Backbone as a ProteinNet text record, in pm:
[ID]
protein_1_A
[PRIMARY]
XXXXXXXXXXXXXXXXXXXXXXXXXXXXXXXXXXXXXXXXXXXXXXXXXXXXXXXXXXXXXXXXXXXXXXXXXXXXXXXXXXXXXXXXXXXXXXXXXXXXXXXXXXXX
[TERTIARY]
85.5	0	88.8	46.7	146.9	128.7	241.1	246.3	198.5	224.4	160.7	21.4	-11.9	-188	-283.4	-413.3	-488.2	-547.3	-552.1	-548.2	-720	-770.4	-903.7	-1013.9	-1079.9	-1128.3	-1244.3	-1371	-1458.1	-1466.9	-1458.4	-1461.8	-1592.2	-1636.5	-1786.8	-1748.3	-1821.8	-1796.2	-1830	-1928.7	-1905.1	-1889	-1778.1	-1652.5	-1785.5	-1674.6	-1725.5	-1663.1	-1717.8	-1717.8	-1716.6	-1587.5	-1593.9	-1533.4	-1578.3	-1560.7	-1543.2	-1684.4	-1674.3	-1572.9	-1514.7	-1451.2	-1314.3	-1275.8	-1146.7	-1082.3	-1140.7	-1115.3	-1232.7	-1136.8	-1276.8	-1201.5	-1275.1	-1193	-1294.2	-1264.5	-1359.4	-1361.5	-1458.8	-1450.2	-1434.9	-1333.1	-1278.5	-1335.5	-1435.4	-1442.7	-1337.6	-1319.3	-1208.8	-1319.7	-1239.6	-1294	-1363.6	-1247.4	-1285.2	-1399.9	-1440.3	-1547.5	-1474	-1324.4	-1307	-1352.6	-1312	-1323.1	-1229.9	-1187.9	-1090.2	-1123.9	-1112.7	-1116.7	-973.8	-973.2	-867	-877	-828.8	-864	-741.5	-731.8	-641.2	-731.3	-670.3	-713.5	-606.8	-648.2	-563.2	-567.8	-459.6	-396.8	-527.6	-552.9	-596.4	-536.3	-581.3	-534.4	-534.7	-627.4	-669.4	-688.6	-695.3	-748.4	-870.1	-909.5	-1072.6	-1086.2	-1171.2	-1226.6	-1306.1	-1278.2	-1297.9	-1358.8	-1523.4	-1524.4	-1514.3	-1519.7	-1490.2	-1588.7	-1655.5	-1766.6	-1710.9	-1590.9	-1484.8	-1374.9	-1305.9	-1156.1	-1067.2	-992.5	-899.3	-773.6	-701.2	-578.6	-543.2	-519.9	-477.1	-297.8	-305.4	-170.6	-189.5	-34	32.3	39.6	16.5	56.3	160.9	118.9	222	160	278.1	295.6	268.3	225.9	254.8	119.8	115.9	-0.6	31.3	-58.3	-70.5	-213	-165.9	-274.2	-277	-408	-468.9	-573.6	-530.7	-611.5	-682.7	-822.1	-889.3	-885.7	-856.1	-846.6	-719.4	-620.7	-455.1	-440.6	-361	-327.9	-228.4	-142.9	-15.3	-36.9	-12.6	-52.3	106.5	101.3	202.2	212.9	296.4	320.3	320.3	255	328.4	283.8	431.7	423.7	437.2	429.7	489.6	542.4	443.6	554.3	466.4	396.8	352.6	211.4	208.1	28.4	-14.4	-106.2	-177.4	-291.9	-325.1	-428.3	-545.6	-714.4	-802.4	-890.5	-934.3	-1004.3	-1146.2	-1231.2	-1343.9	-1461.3	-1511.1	-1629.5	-1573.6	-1491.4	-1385.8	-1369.5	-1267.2	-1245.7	-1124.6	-1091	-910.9	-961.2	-856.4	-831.8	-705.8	-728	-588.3	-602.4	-500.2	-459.8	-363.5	-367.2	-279.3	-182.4	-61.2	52.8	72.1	77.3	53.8	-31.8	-33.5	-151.4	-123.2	-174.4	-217.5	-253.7	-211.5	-277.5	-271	-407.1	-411.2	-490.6	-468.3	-555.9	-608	-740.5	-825.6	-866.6	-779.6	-830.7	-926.4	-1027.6	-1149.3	-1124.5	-1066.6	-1054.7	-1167.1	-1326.5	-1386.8	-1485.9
-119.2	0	123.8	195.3	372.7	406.2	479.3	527.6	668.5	753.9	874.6	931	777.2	801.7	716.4	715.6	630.6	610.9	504.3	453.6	393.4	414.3	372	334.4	437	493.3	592.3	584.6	685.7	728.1	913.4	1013	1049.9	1077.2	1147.3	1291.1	1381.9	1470.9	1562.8	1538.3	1634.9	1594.8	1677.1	1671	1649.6	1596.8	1581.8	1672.7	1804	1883.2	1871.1	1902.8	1850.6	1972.1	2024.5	2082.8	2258.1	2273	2420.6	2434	2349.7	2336	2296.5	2294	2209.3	2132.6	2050.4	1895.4	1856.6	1889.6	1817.1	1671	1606.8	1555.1	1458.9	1386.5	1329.3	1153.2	1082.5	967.6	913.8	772	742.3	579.3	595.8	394.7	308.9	207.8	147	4.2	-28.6	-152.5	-266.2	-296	-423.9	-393.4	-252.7	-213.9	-118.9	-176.3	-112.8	59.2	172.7	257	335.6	468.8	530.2	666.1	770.9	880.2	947.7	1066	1158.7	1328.7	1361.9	1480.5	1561.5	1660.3	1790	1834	1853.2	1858.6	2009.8	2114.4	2229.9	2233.9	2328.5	2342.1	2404.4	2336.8	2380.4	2394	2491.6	2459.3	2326.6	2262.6	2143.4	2072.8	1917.7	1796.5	1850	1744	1741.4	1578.1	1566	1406.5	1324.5	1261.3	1144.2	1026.2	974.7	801.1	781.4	641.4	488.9	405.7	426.1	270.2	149.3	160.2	32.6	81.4	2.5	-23.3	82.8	190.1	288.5	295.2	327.1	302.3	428.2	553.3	714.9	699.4	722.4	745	914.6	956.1	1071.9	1129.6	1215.1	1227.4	1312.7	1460.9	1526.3	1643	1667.7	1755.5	1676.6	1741.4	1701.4	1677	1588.6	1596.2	1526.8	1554.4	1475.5	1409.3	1263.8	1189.8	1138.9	1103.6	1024.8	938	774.7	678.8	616.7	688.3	608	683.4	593.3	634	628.4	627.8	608.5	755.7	784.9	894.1	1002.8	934.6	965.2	1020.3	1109.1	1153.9	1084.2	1052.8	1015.1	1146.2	1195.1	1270.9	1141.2	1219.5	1169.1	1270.7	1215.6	1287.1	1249.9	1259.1	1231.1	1079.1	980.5	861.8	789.5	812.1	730	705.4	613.4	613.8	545.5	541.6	468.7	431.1	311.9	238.5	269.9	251.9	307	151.2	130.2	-14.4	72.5	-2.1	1.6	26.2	113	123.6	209.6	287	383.6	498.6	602.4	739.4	762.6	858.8	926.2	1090	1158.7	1283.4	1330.3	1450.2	1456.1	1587.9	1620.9	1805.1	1806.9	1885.4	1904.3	2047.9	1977.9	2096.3	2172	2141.7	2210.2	2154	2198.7	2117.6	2027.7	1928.2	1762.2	1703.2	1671	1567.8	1463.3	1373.5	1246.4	1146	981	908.4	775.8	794.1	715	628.2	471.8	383.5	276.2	274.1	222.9	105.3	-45.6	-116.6	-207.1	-195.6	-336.1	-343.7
0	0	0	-106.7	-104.2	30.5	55.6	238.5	211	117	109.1	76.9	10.4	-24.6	-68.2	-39.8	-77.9	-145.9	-261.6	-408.8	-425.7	-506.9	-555.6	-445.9	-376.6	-312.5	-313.4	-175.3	-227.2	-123.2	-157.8	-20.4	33.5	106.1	110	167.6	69.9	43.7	174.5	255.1	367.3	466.7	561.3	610.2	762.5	856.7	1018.4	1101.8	1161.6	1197.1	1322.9	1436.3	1579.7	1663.3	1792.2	1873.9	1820.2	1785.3	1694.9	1588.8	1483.5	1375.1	1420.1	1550.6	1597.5	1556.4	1501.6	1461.1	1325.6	1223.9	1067.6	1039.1	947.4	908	779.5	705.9	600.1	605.5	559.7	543.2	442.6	452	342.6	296	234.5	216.2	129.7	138.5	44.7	-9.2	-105.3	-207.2	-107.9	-22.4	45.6	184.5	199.1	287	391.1	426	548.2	541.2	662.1	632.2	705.7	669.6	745.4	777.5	857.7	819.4	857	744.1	761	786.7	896.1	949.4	952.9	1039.5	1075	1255.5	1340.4	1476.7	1504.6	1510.1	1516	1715.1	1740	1898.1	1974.9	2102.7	2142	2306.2	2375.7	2526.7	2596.6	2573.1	2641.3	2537.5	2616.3	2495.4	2474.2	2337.6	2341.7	2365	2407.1	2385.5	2326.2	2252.6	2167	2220.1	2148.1	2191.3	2089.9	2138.1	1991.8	2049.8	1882.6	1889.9	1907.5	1755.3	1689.6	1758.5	1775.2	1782.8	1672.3	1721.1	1616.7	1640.4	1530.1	1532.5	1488.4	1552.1	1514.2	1481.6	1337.8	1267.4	1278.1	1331.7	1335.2	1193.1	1100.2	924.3	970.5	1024.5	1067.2	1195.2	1266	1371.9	1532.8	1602.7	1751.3	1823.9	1882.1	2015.4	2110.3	2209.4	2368.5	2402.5	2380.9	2393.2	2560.8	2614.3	2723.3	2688.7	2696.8	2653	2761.6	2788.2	2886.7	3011.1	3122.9	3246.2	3297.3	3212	3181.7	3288.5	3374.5	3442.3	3367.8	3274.5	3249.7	3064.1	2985	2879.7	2800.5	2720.9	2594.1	2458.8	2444.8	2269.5	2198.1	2089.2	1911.9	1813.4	1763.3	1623.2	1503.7	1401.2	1299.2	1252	1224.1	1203.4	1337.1	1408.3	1507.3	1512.5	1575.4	1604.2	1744.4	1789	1915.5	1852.9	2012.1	1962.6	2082.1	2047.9	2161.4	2166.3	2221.5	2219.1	2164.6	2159.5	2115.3	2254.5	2197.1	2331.3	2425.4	2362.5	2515.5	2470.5	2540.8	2463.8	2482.5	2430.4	2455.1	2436	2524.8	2505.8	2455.6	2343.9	2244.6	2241.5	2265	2207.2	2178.2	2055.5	1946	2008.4	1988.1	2038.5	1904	1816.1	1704.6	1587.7	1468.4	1384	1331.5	1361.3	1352	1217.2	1140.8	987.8	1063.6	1060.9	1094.3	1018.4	1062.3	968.8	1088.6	1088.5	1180.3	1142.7	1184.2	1110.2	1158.9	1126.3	1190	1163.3	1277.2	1264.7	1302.4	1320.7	1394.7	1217.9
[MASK]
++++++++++++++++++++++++++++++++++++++++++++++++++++++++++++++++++++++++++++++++++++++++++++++++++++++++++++

């Protein structure tokens, strides 16, 4: 699979709009059903928080954040080149130290 982009594919055209325009981002279906979405999460003071129906796997595209998965006490960075995983049925809180390209991969 190209690491820079995703190949024969259908977008839906309007975008998911989160925490007063904080966080957009679009959905991506692929051939075999799965689905992904890809967003931009700009800085904010604080996390925002996130649930999960399915099981996600948040790839870093580019820049910085501070994630808290769950009831985890302790916050983790990533950037660039990284990703975490959220179980399904749970939430994480993420704030972006600076602006965020990301790709949410809806694994259930």
């Amino acid at each position: 699979m190209n690491l820079e982009q995703f190949d024969r594919v259908s977008v839906v055209k309007k975008s998911n709009v989160y925490f007063d325009g904080k966080c957009v981002s679009h959905t991506v279906h692929f051939e075999d059903g799965s689905k992904k979405t890809l967003g931009v999460l700009l800085p904010t003071a604080e996390g925002l928080v996130f649930k999960t129906h399915v099981p996600e796997r948040m790839e870093i595209v580019s820049g910085k954040c501070r994630v808290i998965i769950a009831d985890e006490t302790e916050a983790n960075v990533y950037s660039q080149g990284q990703s975490f995983f959220v179980a399904g049925n749970s939430f994480f809180s993420m704030q972006a130290l600076e602006v965020v390209d990301y790709v949410c991969h809806l694994e259930g």
